[in-house]
Coordinates of C-alpha atoms in Angstrom, one line a residue:
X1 CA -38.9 50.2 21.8
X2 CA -40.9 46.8 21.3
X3 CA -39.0 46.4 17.8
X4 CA -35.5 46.8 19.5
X5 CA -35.8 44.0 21.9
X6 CA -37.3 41.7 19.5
X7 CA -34.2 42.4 17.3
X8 CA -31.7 42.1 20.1
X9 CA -33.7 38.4 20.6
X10 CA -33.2 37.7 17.0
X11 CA -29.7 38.2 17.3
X12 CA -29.0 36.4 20.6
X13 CA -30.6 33.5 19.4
X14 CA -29.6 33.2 15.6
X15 CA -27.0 30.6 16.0
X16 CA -29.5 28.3 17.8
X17 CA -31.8 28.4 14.9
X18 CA -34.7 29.0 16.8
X19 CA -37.9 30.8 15.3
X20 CA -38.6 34.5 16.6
X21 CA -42.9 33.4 17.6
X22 CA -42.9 29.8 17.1
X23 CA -42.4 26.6 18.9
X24 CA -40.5 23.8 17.0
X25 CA -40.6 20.3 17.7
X26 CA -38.9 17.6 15.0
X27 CA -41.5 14.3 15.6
X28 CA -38.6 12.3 14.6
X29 CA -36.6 13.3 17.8
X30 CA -39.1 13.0 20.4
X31 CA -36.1 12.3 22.9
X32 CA -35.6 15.6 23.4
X33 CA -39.0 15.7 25.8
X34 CA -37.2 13.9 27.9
X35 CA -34.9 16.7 28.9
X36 CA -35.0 19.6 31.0
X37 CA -36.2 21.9 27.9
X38 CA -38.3 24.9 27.2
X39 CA -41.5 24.0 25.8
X40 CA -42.3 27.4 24.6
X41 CA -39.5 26.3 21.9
X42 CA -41.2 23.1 20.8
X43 CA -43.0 22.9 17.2
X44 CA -44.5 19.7 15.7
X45 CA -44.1 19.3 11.9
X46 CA -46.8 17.1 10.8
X47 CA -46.1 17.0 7.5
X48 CA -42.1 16.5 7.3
X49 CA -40.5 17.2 3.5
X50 CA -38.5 15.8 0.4
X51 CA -34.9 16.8 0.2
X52 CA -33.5 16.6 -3.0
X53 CA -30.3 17.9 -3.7
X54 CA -30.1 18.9 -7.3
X55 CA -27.1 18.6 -9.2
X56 CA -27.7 22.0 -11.6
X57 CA -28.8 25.7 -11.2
X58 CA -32.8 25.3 -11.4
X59 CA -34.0 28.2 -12.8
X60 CA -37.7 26.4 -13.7
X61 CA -38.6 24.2 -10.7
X62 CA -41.3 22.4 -13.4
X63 CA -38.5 21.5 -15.6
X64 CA -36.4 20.2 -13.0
X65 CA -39.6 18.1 -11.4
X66 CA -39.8 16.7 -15.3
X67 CA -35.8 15.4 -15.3
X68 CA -36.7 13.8 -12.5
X69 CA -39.9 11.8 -13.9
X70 CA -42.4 14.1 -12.2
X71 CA -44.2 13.7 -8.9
X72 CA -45.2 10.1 -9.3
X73 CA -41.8 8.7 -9.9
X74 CA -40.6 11.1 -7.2
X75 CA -43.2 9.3 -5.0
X76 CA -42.4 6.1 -5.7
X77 CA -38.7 6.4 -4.5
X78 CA -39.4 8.5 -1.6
X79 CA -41.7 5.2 -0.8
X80 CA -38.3 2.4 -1.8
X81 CA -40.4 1.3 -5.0
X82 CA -37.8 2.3 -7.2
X83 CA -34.9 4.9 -7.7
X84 CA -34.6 8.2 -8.3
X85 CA -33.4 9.3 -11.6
X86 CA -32.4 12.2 -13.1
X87 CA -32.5 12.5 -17.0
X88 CA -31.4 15.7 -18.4
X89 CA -33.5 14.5 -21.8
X90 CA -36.4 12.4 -21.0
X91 CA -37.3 12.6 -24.1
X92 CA -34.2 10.8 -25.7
X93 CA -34.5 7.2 -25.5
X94 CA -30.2 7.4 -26.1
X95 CA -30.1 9.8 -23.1
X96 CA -28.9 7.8 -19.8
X97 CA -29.4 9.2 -16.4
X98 CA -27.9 9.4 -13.1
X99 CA -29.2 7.4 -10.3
X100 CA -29.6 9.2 -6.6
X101 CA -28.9 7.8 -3.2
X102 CA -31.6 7.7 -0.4
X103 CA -30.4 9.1 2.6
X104 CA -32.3 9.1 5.6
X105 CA -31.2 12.4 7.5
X106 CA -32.4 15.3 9.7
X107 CA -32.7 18.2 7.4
X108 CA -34.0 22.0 8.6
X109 CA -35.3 24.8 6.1
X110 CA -35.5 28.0 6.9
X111 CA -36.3 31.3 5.8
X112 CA -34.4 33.9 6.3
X113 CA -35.4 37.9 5.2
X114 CA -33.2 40.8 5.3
X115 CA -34.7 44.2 3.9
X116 CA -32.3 45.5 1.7
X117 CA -32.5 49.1 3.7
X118 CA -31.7 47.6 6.9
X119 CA -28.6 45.4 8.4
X120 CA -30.4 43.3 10.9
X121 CA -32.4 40.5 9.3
X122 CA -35.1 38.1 10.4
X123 CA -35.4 34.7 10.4
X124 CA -38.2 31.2 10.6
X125 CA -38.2 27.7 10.4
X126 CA -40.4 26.3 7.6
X127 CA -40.5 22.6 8.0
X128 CA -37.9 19.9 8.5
X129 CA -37.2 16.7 5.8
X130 CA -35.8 13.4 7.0
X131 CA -35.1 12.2 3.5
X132 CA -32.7 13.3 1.3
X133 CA -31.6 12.4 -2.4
X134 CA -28.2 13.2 -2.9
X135 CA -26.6 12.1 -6.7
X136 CA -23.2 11.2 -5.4
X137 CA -23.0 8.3 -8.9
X138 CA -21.2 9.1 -12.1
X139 CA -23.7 9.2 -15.2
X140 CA -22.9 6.9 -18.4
X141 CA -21.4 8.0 -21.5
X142 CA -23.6 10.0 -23.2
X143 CA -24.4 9.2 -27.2
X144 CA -26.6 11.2 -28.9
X145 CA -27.7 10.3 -32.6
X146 CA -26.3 13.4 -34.0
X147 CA -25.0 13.0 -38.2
X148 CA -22.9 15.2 -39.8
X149 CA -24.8 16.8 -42.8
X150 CA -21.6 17.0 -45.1
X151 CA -19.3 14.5 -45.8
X152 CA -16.0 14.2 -45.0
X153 CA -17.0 15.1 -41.4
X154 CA -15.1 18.0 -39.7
X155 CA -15.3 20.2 -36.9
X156 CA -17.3 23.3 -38.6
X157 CA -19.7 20.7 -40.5
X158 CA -23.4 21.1 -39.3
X159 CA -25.1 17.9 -37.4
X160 CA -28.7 17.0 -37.4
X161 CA -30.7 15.4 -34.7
X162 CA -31.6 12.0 -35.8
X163 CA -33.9 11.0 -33.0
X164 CA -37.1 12.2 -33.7
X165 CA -36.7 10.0 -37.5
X166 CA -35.2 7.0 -36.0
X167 CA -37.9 6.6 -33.1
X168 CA -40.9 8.0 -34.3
X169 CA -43.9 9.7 -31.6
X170 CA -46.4 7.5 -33.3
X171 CA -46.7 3.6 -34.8
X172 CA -45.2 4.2 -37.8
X173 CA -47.2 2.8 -40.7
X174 CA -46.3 0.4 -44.0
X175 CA -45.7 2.9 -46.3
X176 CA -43.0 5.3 -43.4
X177 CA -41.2 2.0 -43.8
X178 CA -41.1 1.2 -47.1
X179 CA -40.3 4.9 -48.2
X180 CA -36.8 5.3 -49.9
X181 CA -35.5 8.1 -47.0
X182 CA -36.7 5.8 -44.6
X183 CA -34.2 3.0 -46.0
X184 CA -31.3 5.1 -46.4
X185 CA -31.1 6.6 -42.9
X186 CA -27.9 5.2 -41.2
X187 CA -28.0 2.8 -38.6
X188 CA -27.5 3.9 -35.5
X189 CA -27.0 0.6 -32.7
X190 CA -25.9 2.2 -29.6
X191 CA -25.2 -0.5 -26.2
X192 CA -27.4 0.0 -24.1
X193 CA -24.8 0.4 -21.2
X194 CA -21.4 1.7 -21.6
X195 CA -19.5 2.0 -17.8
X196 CA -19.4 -0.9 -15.8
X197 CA -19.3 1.0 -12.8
X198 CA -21.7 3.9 -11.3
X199 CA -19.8 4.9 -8.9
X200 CA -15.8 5.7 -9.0
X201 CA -13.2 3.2 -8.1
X202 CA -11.1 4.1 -5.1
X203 CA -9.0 0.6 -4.7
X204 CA -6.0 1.8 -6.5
X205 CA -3.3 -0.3 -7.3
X206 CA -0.2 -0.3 -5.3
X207 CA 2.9 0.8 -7.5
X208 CA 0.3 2.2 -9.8
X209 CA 1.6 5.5 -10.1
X210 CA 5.0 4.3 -11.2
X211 CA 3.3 2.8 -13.8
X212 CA 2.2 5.4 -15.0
X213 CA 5.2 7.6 -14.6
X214 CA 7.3 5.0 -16.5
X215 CA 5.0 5.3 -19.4
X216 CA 4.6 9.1 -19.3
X217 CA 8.1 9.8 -18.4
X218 CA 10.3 7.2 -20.2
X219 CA 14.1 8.2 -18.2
X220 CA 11.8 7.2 -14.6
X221 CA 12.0 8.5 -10.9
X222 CA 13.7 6.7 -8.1
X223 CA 11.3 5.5 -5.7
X224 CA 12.1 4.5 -2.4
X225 CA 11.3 1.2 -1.8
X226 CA 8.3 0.5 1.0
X227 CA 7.8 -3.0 2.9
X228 CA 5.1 -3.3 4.4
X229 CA 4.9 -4.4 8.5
X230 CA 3.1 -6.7 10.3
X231 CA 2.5 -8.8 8.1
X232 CA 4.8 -12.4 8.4
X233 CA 6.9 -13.3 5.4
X234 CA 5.0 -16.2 3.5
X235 CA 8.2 -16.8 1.2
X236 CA 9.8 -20.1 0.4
X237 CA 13.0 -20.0 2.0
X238 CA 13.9 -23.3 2.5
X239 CA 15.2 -26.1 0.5
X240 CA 13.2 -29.8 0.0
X241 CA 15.0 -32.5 -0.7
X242 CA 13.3 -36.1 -1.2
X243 CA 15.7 -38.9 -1.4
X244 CA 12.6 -41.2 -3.1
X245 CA 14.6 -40.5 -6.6
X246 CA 17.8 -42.0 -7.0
X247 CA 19.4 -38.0 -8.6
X248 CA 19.0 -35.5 -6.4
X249 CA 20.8 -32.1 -6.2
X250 CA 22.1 -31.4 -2.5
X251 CA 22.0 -27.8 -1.7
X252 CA 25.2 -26.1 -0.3
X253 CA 24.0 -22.6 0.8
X254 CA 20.9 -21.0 1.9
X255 CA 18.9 -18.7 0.4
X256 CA 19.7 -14.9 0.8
X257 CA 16.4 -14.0 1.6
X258 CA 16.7 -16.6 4.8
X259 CA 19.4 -15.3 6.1
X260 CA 18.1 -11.6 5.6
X261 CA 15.3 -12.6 7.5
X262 CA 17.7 -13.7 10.6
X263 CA 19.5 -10.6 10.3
X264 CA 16.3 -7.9 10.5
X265 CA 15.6 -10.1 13.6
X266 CA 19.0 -10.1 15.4
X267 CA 19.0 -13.8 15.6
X268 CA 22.3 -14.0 14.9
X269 CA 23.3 -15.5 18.6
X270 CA 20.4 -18.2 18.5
X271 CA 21.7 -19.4 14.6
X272 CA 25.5 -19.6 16.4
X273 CA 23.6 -21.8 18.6
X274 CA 22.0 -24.5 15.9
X275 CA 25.4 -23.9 13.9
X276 CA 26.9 -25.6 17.0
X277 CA 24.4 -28.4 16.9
X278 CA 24.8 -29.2 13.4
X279 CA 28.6 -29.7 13.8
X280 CA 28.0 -32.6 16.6
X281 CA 25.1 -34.2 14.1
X282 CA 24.7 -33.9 10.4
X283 CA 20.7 -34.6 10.9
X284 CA 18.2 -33.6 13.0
X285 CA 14.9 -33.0 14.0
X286 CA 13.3 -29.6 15.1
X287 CA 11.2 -31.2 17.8
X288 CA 14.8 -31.8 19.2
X289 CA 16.3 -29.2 18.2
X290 CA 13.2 -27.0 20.6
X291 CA 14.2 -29.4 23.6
X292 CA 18.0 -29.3 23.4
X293 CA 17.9 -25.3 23.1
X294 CA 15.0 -24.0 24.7
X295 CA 13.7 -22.1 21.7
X296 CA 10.2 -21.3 20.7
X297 CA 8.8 -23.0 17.7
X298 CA 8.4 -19.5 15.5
X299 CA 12.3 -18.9 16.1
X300 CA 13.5 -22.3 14.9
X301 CA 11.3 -22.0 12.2
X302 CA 13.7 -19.2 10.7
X303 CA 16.7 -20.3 11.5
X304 CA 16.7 -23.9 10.2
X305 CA 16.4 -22.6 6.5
X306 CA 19.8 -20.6 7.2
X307 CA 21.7 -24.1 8.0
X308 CA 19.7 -27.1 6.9
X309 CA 17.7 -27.8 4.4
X310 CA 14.5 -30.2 4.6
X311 CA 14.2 -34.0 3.8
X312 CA 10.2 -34.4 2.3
X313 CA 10.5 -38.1 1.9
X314 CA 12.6 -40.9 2.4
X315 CA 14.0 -42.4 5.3
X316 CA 15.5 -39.1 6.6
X317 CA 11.8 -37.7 5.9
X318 CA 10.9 -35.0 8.0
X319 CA 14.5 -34.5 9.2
X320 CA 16.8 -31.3 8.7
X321 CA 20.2 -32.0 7.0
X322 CA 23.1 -30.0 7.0
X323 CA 24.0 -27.6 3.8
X324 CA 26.6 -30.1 2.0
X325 CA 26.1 -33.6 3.7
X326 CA 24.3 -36.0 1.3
X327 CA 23.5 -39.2 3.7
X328 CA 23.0 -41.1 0.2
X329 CA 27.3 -41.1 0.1
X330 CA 27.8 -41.6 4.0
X331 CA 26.3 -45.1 5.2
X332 CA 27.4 -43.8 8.8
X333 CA 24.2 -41.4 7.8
X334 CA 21.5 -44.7 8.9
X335 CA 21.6 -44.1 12.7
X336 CA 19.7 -40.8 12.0
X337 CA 17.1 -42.9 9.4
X338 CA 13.2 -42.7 10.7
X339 CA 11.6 -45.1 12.9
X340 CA 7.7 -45.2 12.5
X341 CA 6.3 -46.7 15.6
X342 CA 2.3 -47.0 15.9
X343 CA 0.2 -48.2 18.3
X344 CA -2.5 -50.3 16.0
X345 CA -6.1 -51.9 16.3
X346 CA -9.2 -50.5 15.7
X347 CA -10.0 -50.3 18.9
X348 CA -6.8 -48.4 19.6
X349 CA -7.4 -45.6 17.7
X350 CA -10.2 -45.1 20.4
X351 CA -8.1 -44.5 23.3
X352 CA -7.7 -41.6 24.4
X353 CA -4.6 -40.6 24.0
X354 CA -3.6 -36.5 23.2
X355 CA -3.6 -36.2 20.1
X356 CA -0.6 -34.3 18.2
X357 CA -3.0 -31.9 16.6
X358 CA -6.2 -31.3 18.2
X359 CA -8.9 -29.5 17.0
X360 CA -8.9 -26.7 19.3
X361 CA -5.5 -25.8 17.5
X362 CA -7.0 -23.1 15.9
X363 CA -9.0 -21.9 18.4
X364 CA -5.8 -20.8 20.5
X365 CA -3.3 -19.7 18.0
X366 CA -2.6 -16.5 20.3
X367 CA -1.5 -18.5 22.9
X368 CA 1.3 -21.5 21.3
X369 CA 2.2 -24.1 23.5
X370 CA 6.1 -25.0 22.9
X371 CA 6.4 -26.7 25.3
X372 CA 8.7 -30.1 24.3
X373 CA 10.1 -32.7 26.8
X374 CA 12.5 -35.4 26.2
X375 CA 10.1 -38.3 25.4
X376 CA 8.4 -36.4 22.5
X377 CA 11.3 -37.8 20.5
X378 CA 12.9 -40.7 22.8
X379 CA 11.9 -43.9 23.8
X380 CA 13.5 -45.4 26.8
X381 CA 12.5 -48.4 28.5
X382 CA 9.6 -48.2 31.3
X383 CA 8.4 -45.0 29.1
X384 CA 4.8 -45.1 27.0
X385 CA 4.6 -42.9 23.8
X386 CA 2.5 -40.1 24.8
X387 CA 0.6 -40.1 20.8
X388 CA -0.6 -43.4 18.4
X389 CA 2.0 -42.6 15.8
X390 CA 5.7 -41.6 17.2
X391 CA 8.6 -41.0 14.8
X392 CA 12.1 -41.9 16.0
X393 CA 15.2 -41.3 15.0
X394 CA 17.4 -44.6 15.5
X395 CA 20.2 -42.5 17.4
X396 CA 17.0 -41.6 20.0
X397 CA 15.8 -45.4 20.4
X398 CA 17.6 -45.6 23.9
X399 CA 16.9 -49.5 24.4
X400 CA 19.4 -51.6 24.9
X401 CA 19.1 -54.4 21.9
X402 CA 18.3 -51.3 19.4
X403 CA 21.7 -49.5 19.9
X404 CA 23.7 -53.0 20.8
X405 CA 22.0 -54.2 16.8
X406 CA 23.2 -50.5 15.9
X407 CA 26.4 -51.0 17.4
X408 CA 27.2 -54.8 15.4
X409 CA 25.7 -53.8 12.0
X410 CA 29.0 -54.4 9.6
X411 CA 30.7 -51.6 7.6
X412 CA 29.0 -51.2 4.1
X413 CA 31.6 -51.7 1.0
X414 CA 31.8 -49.0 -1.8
X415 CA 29.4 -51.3 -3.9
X416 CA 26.6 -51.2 -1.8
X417 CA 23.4 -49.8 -2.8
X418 CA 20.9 -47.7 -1.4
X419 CA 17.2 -48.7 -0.6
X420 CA 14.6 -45.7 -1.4
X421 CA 12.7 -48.1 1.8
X422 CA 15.2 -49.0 4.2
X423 CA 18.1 -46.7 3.6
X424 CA 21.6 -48.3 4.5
X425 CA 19.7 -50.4 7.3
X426 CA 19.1 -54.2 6.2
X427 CA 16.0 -55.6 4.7
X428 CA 14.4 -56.9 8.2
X429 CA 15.9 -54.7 10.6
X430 CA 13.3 -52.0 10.9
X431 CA 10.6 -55.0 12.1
X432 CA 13.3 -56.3 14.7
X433 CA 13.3 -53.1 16.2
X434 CA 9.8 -52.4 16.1
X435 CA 9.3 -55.7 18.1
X436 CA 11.7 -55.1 20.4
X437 CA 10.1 -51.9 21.1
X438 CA 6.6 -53.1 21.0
X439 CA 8.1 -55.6 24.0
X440 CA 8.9 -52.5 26.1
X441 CA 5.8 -50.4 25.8
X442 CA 3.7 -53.8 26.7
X443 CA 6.1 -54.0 29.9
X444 CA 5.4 -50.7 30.5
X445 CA 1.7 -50.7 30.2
X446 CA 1.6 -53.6 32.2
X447 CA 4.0 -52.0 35.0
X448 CA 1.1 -49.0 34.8
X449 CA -1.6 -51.3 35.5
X450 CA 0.3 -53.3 38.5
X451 CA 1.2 -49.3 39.7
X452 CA -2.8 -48.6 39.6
X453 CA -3.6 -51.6 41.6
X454 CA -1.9 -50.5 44.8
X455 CA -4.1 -49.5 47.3
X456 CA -3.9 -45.9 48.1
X457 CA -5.5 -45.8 51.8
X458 CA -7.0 -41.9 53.5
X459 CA -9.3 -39.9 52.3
X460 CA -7.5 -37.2 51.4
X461 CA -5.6 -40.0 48.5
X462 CA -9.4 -40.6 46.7
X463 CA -9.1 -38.0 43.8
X464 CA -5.7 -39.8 43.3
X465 CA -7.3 -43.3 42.8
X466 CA -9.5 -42.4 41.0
X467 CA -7.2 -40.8 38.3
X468 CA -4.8 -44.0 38.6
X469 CA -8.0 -46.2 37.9
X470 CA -8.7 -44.5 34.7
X471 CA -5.0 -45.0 34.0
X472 CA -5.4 -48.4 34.7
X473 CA -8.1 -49.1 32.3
X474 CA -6.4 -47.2 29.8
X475 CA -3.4 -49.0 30.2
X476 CA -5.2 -52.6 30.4
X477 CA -6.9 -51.7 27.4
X478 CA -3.5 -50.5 25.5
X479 CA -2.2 -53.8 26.6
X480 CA -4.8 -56.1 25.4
X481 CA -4.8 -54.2 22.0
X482 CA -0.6 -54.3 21.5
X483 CA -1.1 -58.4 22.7
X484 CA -3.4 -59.3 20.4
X485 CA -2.3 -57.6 17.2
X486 CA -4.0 -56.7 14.4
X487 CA -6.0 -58.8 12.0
X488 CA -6.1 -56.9 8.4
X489 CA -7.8 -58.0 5.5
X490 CA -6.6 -59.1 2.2
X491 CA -4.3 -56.6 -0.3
X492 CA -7.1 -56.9 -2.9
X493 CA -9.4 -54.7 -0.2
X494 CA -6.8 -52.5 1.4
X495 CA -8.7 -49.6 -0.7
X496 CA -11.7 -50.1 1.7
X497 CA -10.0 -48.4 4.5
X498 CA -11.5 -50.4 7.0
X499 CA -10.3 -52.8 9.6
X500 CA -11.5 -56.3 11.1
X501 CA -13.5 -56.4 14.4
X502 CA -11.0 -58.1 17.1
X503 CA -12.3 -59.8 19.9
X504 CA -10.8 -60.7 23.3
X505 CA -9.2 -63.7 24.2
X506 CA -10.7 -66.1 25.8
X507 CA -9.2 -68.9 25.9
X508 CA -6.4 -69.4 28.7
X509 CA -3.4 -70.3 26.5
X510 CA -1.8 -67.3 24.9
X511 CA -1.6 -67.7 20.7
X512 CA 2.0 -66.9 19.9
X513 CA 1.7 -64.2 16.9
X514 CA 4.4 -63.4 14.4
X515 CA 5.6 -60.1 14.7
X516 CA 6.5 -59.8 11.5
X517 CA 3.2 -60.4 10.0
X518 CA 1.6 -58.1 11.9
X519 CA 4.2 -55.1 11.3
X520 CA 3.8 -56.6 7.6
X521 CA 0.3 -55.7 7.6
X522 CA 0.0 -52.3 9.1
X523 CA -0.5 -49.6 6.2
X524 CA 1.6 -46.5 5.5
X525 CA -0.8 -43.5 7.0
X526 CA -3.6 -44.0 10.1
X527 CA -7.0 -42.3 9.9
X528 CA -8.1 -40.4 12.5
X529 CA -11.4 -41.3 13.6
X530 CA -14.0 -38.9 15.5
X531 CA -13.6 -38.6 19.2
X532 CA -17.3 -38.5 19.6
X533 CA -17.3 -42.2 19.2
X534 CA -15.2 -42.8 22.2
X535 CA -16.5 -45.5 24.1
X536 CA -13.6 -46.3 26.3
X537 CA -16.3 -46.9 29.3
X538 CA -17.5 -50.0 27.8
X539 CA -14.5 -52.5 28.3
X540 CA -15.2 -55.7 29.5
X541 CA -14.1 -55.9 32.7
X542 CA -13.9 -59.9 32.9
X543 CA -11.8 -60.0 29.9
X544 CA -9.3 -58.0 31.2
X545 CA -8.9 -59.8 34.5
X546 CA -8.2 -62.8 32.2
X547 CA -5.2 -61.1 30.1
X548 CA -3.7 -59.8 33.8
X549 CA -3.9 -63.8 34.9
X550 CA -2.0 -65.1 32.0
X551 CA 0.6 -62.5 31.6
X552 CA 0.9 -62.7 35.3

């Protein structure tokens, strides 16, 4: 009766793996005290074991100890000395083994018996290991120094084993050396290494297999073609044009691939759109192009390419032309030429004024401001550029001597050439119109600092006075620097990249400057200097006062 109910326990609890008059306990896990268990089922195994997962059928567990360098070398890897390697010929000094990978898991052995007269069978735990070796790597080419003993060599011939006479067991002496069968043994310089890799490659190629079914299978399968998704298209799809050399080749259609690109995206209402624009002007610029239609910068992006094509340099630079309307045969063309206007001292580029790329640009990519108002490419009177270096295009200038000297430049005759600088516009006219507009932004800063001297009385106007004082002082500051020029040094040092230190004026007479001289002097491109040397605190107060009493 007592051997029935200790078989109907082995059977109810078989699948828990639970021993029939032992508790178990893993030291490993000592979690599981925590919980609400049965401590009559809890063993400690004091002495944990050594998993190793052979890659063979071991008939002689000595043998298989031997392959893998004996007890001491198992030791050492079971300890992270060094790896485990399995050598089926340890002896072979050609013979390359198979290195193992040390895994640290829970592991449970257990001994089952079933008497082969009876169906029930019984069951214990032995021990538990935590590390396991597991030989998951490929082993190197294998070359053994085996000779045919007949020559020509062919599959029935007999082989000998060469290794015991190439690498003797003991320090060979002079005369093993010198002996004639000693000398006419064949060389036998095997590398040391064969595969590069131990373990196989799994980053196939991408149209791999129809490479290799076009080499196997010369007449070829039709594969569907697969693009992939979510990915943006990084092709060139637009057209560059610099009008800095006299010959260049005006495109007249866009690329297929742009106006693919428009069509997987059912832009085809938003290109009617910039068609439209292109009709009423030959050039533009996208900034313009965002604020006359309202569309985000990643839109316009694809559908310029589909009607314009892209002016790199020149005075059209950084302009979008229409497919088919070379500017170098219209002189009607230099309304839409480039004005570079720039804001210029060294203590100018301390200002702060937002810049047009910041460097927390990167930091918010997922959320693109697009975001374009009117005077981010027009100047009107009574308006202040809103960055150091604005680009205009002439038809934008809105001041009234720009578009009256627009309006009165003469017709150009067929014979009259264009200038890679100044376009169809003559020689001085780009430094008349930067004066004039340098006289415009200095009535404007100044009309800012009269604005910021009003008197703003109630408490609840204080945060606003504040604000209005700090754009005061950054309009005073603006001023002074556009009044008193710039002062560069000679040509010979314009490599230096540096500029002069200019100091306030002092005197009470204003010196009159030349504008041309100064507009002369100012260099193609700006540097940027660090913001962290802002110091825009530190004006002299005194000095300003004096600049409002004489231009007052």
């Amino acid at each position: 009766m007592a051997d029935n109910v200790d078989n109907d326990r082995i059977k109810s609890e078989k699948n828990k793996i639970i021993p029939k008059n032992k508790i178990t306990f893993f030291s490993s896990h000592k979690g599981f005290l925590d919980n609400d268990l049965d401590k009559s089922y809890l063993f400690s195994f004091p002495n944990p074991l050594v998993r190793i997962e052979y890659p063979g059928h071991v008939k002689n567990v000595s043998k298989a100890i031997k392959t893998l360098g004996g007890i001491q070398d198992i030791q050492r890897s079971v300890e992270g000395k060094s790896k485990l390697e399995l050598n089926f010929h340890p002896n072979s000094k050609y013979s390359k083994g198979c290195v193992a990978d040390k895994i640290f898991n829970m592991g449970i052995l257990i001994k089952i018996t079933k008497p082969n007269d009876c169906s029930d069978y019984s069951y214990e735990i032995v021990n538990v290991a935590n590390v396991s070796f597991k030989f998951n790597r490929m082993s190197d080419f294998q070359y053994l120094p085996l000779v045919a003993k007949e020559t020509p060599e062919n599959e029935h011939s007999e082989v000998e084993y060469l290794h015991d006479k190439i690498i003797p067991n003991h320090i060979p002496t002079l005369e093993w050396l010198t002996r004639k069968e000693t000398s006419e043994l064949p060389p036998l310089l095997i590398s040391p290494k064969f595969a590069r890799f131990d373990l196989p490659q799994v980053k196939f190629q991408t149209n791999s297999s129809r490479d290799f079914i076009a080499l196997v299978r010369p007449e070829g399968i039709a594969f569907p073609d697969i693009k992939k998704k979510g990915r943006p298209d990084r092709r060139v799809l637009s057209f560059r044009v610099s009008f800095i050399k006299p010959d260049v080749t005006i495109p007249i259609q866009p690329l297929p691939a742009a106006v693919e690109i428009v069509q997987d995206r059912h832009l085809n209402n938003h290109l009617a759109v910039i068609q439209e624009l292109f009709q009423k002007k030959p050039i533009w610029r996208k900034i313009s192009i965002m604020h006359k239609t309202g569309m985000s910068n990643d839109t316009i992006r694809v559908l310029l390419p589909c009607v314009s094509y892209y002016c790199s340099g020149g005075p059209w630079r950084l302009c979008w032309i229409k497919f088919d309307y070379n500017p170098l045969n219209d002189f009607n063309s230099r309304i839409y030429q480039i004005l570079d206007f720039r804001i210029r001292s060294k203590e100018g580029l301390h200002l702060k004024v937002e810049r047009k790329r910041g460097f927390l640009a990167k930091l918010f990519r997922d959320t693109p401001n697009d975001t374009v108002s009117e005077k981010d490419y027009v100047i009107r009177p009574n308006i202040i550029p809103p960055a150091r270096q604005m680009l205009y295009q002439y038809c934008d200038v809105l001041i009234p001597e720009v578009q009256d000297m627009l309006a009165k430049l003469p017709k150009l005759p067929p014979s009259a050439k264009f200038d890679i600088r100044n376009g169809w516009l003559p020689l001085s006219f780009t430094e008349h119109c930067r004066e004039i507009v340098n006289k415009y932004v200095l009535d404007a800063v100044q009309n800012k600092i009269m604005a910021g001297k009003e008197p703003n009385p109630g408490s609840s106007e204080r945060a606003v006075e504040s604000s209005d004082s700090i754009v005061s002082l950054y309009c005073s500051k603006l001023l002074s620097n556009i009044r008193k020029g710039v002062t560069t040094r000679d040509s010979s040092t314009e490599n230096e990249e540096s500029i002069e230190e200019i100091s306030l004026i002092e005197d009470e007479t204003v010196e009159t400057i030349d504008t041309n001289e100064v507009v002369n002097s100012l260099p193609e491109r700006i540097l940027e200097e660090s913001d962290e040397e802002d110091s825009d605190m530190d004006l002299d107060m005194e000095a300003i006062e004096e600049i409002n009493e004489m231009l007052n």
